[in-house]
Amino acid sequence: DPFGLSSLTFNGDGTIYIYDDNGYLLGSCSAANNVIRGSRPWPSGTNNYSHYNPHPESGSTGPYGSYGIFVFDVPGRSGMGVHSGRSGPESPTEGCIRTTDPCMEYLNQLHQRDPIKNITVR
């Protein structure tokens, strides 16, 4: 399916949930939307998948982690995505949702067989 089937949900409870196209929970990972001073957190709503950027220069403690970033179309914002890096999910971002390297590895594998179509943030 070129438009994707899987989806992500982040409720602000410290977890990102991963669902298949039938709404079945595939897994969950630690995640946070802590932002640096002067940045805005991810707004509530559902945002469609835009693209993936691998960021091979980053590494596990770099700004995007070892597995890049899944970017979503968020109105009025640019580059909003899900990625890992720094000291883990609690490390602040400029508005993105940060998770763990193992979670991003899983999302990359999932995206290859069941493309991510959107993320819902509540």
mmCIF file of N, CA, C and O in Angstrom, residues 47-99:
data_model
loop_
_atom_site.group_PDB
_atom_site.id
_atom_site.type_symbol
_atom_site.label_atom_id
_atom_site.label_comp_id
_atom_site.label_asym_id
_atom_site.label_seq_id
_atom_site.Cartn_x
_atom_site.Cartn_y
_atom_site.Cartn_z
ATOM 1 N N ASN A 47 -1.615 14.024 12.109
ATOM 2 C CA ASN A 47 -0.767 14.563 11.050
ATOM 3 C C ASN A 47 -0.276 13.437 10.156
ATOM 4 O O ASN A 47 0.173 12.403 10.635
ATOM 5 N N ASN A 48 -0.359 13.651 8.847
ATOM 6 C CA ASN A 48 0.056 12.652 7.870
ATOM 7 C C ASN A 48 1.567 12.576 7.754
ATOM 8 O O ASN A 48 2.275 13.582 7.889
ATOM 9 N N TYR A 49 2.034 11.380 7.458
ATOM 10 C CA TYR A 49 3.452 11.132 7.205
ATOM 11 C C TYR A 49 3.899 11.940 5.997
ATOM 12 O O TYR A 49 3.195 12.012 4.994
ATOM 13 N N SER A 50 5.072 12.548 6.095
ATOM 14 C CA SER A 50 5.638 13.313 4.988
ATOM 15 C C SER A 50 6.812 12.572 4.352
ATOM 16 O O SER A 50 6.783 12.225 3.183
ATOM 17 N N HIS A 51 7.863 12.339 5.154
ATOM 18 C CA HIS A 51 9.060 11.706 4.620
ATOM 19 C C HIS A 51 9.958 11.228 5.757
ATOM 20 O O HIS A 51 9.718 11.541 6.921
ATOM 21 N N TYR A 52 10.996 10.525 5.362
ATOM 22 C CA TYR A 52 11.984 10.000 6.305
ATOM 23 C C TYR A 52 13.332 10.605 5.962
ATOM 24 O O TYR A 52 13.691 10.723 4.796
ATOM 25 N N ASN A 53 14.091 10.988 6.985
ATOM 26 C CA ASN A 53 15.449 11.480 6.793
ATOM 27 C C ASN A 53 16.362 10.607 7.641
ATOM 28 O O ASN A 53 16.230 10.588 8.870
ATOM 29 N N PRO A 54 17.305 9.872 7.047
ATOM 30 C CA PRO A 54 18.124 8.918 7.794
ATOM 31 C C PRO A 54 19.142 9.541 8.762
ATOM 32 O O PRO A 54 19.539 8.899 9.723
ATOM 33 N N HIS A 55 19.580 10.756 8.546
ATOM 34 C CA HIS A 55 20.577 11.415 9.401
ATOM 35 C C HIS A 55 21.721 10.469 9.800
ATOM 36 O O HIS A 55 21.965 10.248 10.981
ATOM 37 N N PRO A 56 22.471 9.927 8.825
ATOM 38 C CA PRO A 56 23.550 8.985 9.152
ATOM 39 C C PRO A 56 24.665 9.610 9.986
ATOM 40 O O PRO A 56 25.436 8.894 10.627
ATOM 41 N N GLU A 57 24.741 10.924 10.021
ATOM 42 C CA GLU A 57 25.787 11.604 10.780
ATOM 43 C C GLU A 57 25.500 11.669 12.277
ATOM 44 O O GLU A 57 26.361 12.025 13.073
ATOM 45 N N SER A 58 24.297 11.325 12.696
ATOM 46 C CA SER A 58 23.860 11.575 14.064
ATOM 47 C C SER A 58 24.443 10.629 15.112
ATOM 48 O O SER A 58 25.052 11.076 16.069
ATOM 49 N N GLY A 59 24.243 9.342 15.007
ATOM 50 C CA GLY A 59 24.709 8.406 16.028
ATOM 51 C C GLY A 59 23.778 8.362 17.232
ATOM 52 O O GLY A 59 22.904 9.210 17.389
ATOM 53 N N SER A 60 23.967 7.391 18.101
ATOM 54 C CA SER A 60 23.015 7.125 19.180
ATOM 55 C C SER A 60 22.807 8.304 20.132
ATOM 56 O O SER A 60 21.710 8.499 20.640
ATOM 57 N N THR A 61 23.827 9.106 20.376
ATOM 58 C CA THR A 61 23.668 10.254 21.280
ATOM 59 C C THR A 61 23.600 11.585 20.534
ATOM 60 O O THR A 61 23.603 12.646 21.150
ATOM 61 N N GLY A 62 23.523 11.517 19.217
ATOM 62 C CA GLY A 62 23.383 12.723 18.408
ATOM 63 C C GLY A 62 21.959 13.245 18.472
ATOM 64 O O GLY A 62 21.079 12.653 19.109
ATOM 65 N N PRO A 63 21.685 14.366 17.806
ATOM 66 C CA PRO A 63 20.371 14.992 17.903
ATOM 67 C C PRO A 63 19.215 14.156 17.368
ATOM 68 O O PRO A 63 18.077 14.333 17.797
ATOM 69 N N TYR A 64 19.484 13.219 16.427
ATOM 70 C CA TYR A 64 18.418 12.413 15.829
ATOM 71 C C TYR A 64 18.544 10.929 16.128
ATOM 72 O O TYR A 64 17.742 10.138 15.663
ATOM 73 N N GLY A 65 19.553 10.519 16.875
ATOM 74 C CA GLY A 65 19.758 9.108 17.169
ATOM 75 C C GLY A 65 20.336 8.366 15.971
ATOM 76 O O GLY A 65 20.723 8.956 14.972
ATOM 77 N N SER A 66 20.374 7.051 16.089
ATOM 78 C CA SER A 66 21.006 6.196 15.073
ATOM 79 C C SER A 66 20.107 5.845 13.896
ATOM 80 O O SER A 66 20.584 5.291 12.907
ATOM 81 N N TYR A 67 18.803 6.125 14.007
ATOM 82 C CA TYR A 67 17.864 5.632 12.989
ATOM 83 C C TYR A 67 17.057 6.729 12.316
ATOM 84 O O TYR A 67 15.987 6.466 11.767
ATOM 85 N N GLY A 68 17.526 7.953 12.320
ATOM 86 C CA GLY A 68 16.884 9.019 11.578
ATOM 87 C C GLY A 68 15.590 9.530 12.189
ATOM 88 O O GLY A 68 15.312 9.330 13.376
ATOM 89 N N ILE A 69 14.793 10.192 11.336
ATOM 90 C CA ILE A 69 13.564 10.840 11.781
ATOM 91 C C ILE A 69 12.441 10.611 10.776
ATOM 92 O O ILE A 69 12.640 10.719 9.567
ATOM 93 N N PHE A 70 11.265 10.271 11.305
ATOM 94 C CA PHE A 70 10.042 10.213 10.505
ATOM 95 C C PHE A 70 9.381 11.576 10.643
ATOM 96 O O PHE A 70 9.018 11.983 11.744
ATOM 97 N N VAL A 71 9.244 12.282 9.531
ATOM 98 C CA VAL A 71 8.712 13.645 9.528
ATOM 99 C C VAL A 71 7.246 13.617 9.102
ATOM 100 O O VAL A 71 6.870 12.875 8.188
ATOM 101 N N PHE A 72 6.441 14.468 9.764
ATOM 102 C CA PHE A 72 5.003 14.529 9.510
ATOM 103 C C PHE A 72 4.605 15.951 9.122
ATOM 104 O O PHE A 72 5.284 16.913 9.483
ATOM 105 N N ASP A 73 3.508 16.081 8.380
ATOM 106 C CA ASP A 73 2.985 17.380 7.972
ATOM 107 C C ASP A 73 2.191 17.975 9.134
ATOM 108 O O ASP A 73 1.073 17.551 9.410
ATOM 109 N N VAL A 74 2.788 18.942 9.810
ATOM 110 C CA VAL A 74 2.146 19.617 10.937
ATOM 111 C C VAL A 74 1.917 21.067 10.502
ATOM 112 O O VAL A 74 2.882 21.787 10.249
ATOM 113 N N PRO A 75 0.656 21.493 10.392
ATOM 114 C CA PRO A 75 0.370 22.853 9.925
ATOM 115 C C PRO A 75 1.116 23.923 10.735
ATOM 116 O O PRO A 75 1.144 23.881 11.963
ATOM 117 N N GLY A 76 1.735 24.844 10.001
ATOM 118 C CA GLY A 76 2.443 25.943 10.631
ATOM 119 C C GLY A 76 3.790 25.583 11.225
ATOM 120 O O GLY A 76 4.426 26.414 11.868
ATOM 121 N N ARG A 77 4.232 24.358 11.016
ATOM 122 C CA ARG A 77 5.513 23.905 11.567
ATOM 123 C C ARG A 77 6.298 23.193 10.466
ATOM 124 O O ARG A 77 5.721 22.709 9.505
ATOM 125 N N SER A 78 7.593 23.093 10.629
ATOM 126 C CA SER A 78 8.402 22.345 9.661
ATOM 127 C C SER A 78 9.344 21.402 10.400
ATOM 128 O O SER A 78 9.803 21.707 11.496
ATOM 129 N N GLY A 79 9.596 20.257 9.797
ATOM 130 C CA GLY A 79 10.545 19.296 10.351
ATOM 131 C C GLY A 79 10.078 18.576 11.602
ATOM 132 O O GLY A 79 10.892 18.020 12.326
ATOM 133 N N MET A 80 8.777 18.566 11.860
ATOM 134 C CA MET A 80 8.250 17.903 13.060
ATOM 135 C C MET A 80 8.264 16.391 12.846
ATOM 136 O O MET A 80 7.711 15.902 11.864
ATOM 137 N N GLY A 81 8.865 15.666 13.786
ATOM 138 C CA GLY A 81 8.957 14.239 13.587
ATOM 139 C C GLY A 81 9.163 13.449 14.859
ATOM 140 O O GLY A 81 9.126 13.973 15.971
ATOM 141 N N VAL A 82 9.390 12.161 14.647
ATOM 142 C CA VAL A 82 9.685 11.221 15.716
ATOM 143 C C VAL A 82 11.105 10.729 15.481
ATOM 144 O O VAL A 82 11.439 10.274 14.389
ATOM 145 N N HIS A 83 11.933 10.825 16.513
ATOM 146 C CA HIS A 83 13.326 10.385 16.426
ATOM 147 C C HIS A 83 13.828 10.033 17.810
ATOM 148 O O HIS A 83 13.147 10.249 18.810
ATOM 149 N N SER A 84 15.032 9.506 17.877
ATOM 150 C CA SER A 84 15.652 9.160 19.155
ATOM 151 C C SER A 84 16.819 10.118 19.400
ATOM 152 O O SER A 84 16.809 11.246 18.938
ATOM 153 N N GLY A 85 17.838 9.678 20.118
ATOM 154 C CA GLY A 85 19.042 10.466 20.305
ATOM 155 C C GLY A 85 19.219 11.065 21.688
ATOM 156 O O GLY A 85 18.408 10.870 22.590
ATOM 157 N N ARG A 86 20.341 11.793 21.816
ATOM 158 C CA ARG A 86 20.751 12.431 23.072
ATOM 159 C C ARG A 86 20.782 11.397 24.198
ATOM 160 O O ARG A 86 21.312 10.333 24.033
ATOM 161 N N SER A 87 20.177 11.712 25.335
ATOM 162 C CA SER A 87 20.193 10.803 26.495
ATOM 163 C C SER A 87 18.900 10.013 26.624
ATOM 164 O O SER A 87 18.608 9.479 27.693
ATOM 165 N N GLY A 88 18.089 9.971 25.564
ATOM 166 C CA GLY A 88 16.847 9.219 25.599
ATOM 167 C C GLY A 88 15.622 10.095 25.493
ATOM 168 O O GLY A 88 15.711 11.298 25.264
ATOM 169 N N PRO A 89 14.442 9.495 25.666
ATOM 170 C CA PRO A 89 13.175 10.191 25.435
ATOM 171 C C PRO A 89 12.990 11.497 26.197
ATOM 172 O O PRO A 89 12.357 12.412 25.693
ATOM 173 N N GLU A 90 13.538 11.595 27.394
ATOM 174 C CA GLU A 90 13.341 12.806 28.196
ATOM 175 C C GLU A 90 14.195 13.976 27.728
ATOM 176 O O GLU A 90 13.971 15.114 28.141
ATOM 177 N N SER A 91 15.176 13.726 26.869
ATOM 178 C CA SER A 91 16.017 14.814 26.363
ATOM 179 C C SER A 91 15.172 15.764 25.527
ATOM 180 O O SER A 91 14.402 15.329 24.664
ATOM 181 N N PRO A 92 15.281 17.070 25.763
ATOM 182 C CA PRO A 92 14.434 18.026 25.048
ATOM 183 C C PRO A 92 14.719 18.101 23.548
ATOM 184 O O PRO A 92 15.816 17.802 23.091
ATOM 185 N N THR A 93 13.679 18.516 22.820
ATOM 186 C CA THR A 93 13.762 18.705 21.369
ATOM 187 C C THR A 93 13.254 20.105 21.037
ATOM 188 O O THR A 93 12.890 20.870 21.921
ATOM 189 N N GLU A 94 13.186 20.418 19.762
ATOM 190 C CA GLU A 94 12.621 21.693 19.307
ATOM 191 C C GLU A 94 11.157 21.512 18.926
ATOM 192 O O GLU A 94 10.630 22.277 18.123
ATOM 193 N N GLY A 95 10.503 20.501 19.486
ATOM 194 C CA GLY A 95 9.092 20.251 19.226
ATOM 195 C C GLY A 95 8.791 18.817 18.842
ATOM 196 O O GLY A 95 7.643 18.388 18.863
ATOM 197 N N CYS A 96 9.819 18.066 18.482
ATOM 198 C CA CYS A 96 9.635 16.672 18.064
ATOM 199 C C CYS A 96 9.337 15.766 19.249
ATOM 200 O O CYS A 96 9.547 16.131 20.401
ATOM 201 N N ILE A 97 8.884 14.574 18.925
ATOM 202 C CA ILE A 97 8.708 13.521 19.913
ATOM 203 C C ILE A 97 9.962 12.657 19.859
ATOM 204 O O ILE A 97 10.347 12.180 18.799
ATOM 205 N N ARG A 98 10.580 12.500 21.028
ATOM 206 C CA ARG A 98 11.806 11.704 21.087
ATOM 207 C C ARG A 98 11.502 10.354 21.727
ATOM 208 O O ARG A 98 10.783 10.270 22.716
ATOM 209 N N THR A 99 12.061 9.301 21.141
ATOM 210 C CA THR A 99 11.896 7.951 21.656
ATOM 211 C C THR A 99 13.273 7.314 21.792
ATOM 212 O O THR A 99 14.275 8.017 21.864
#
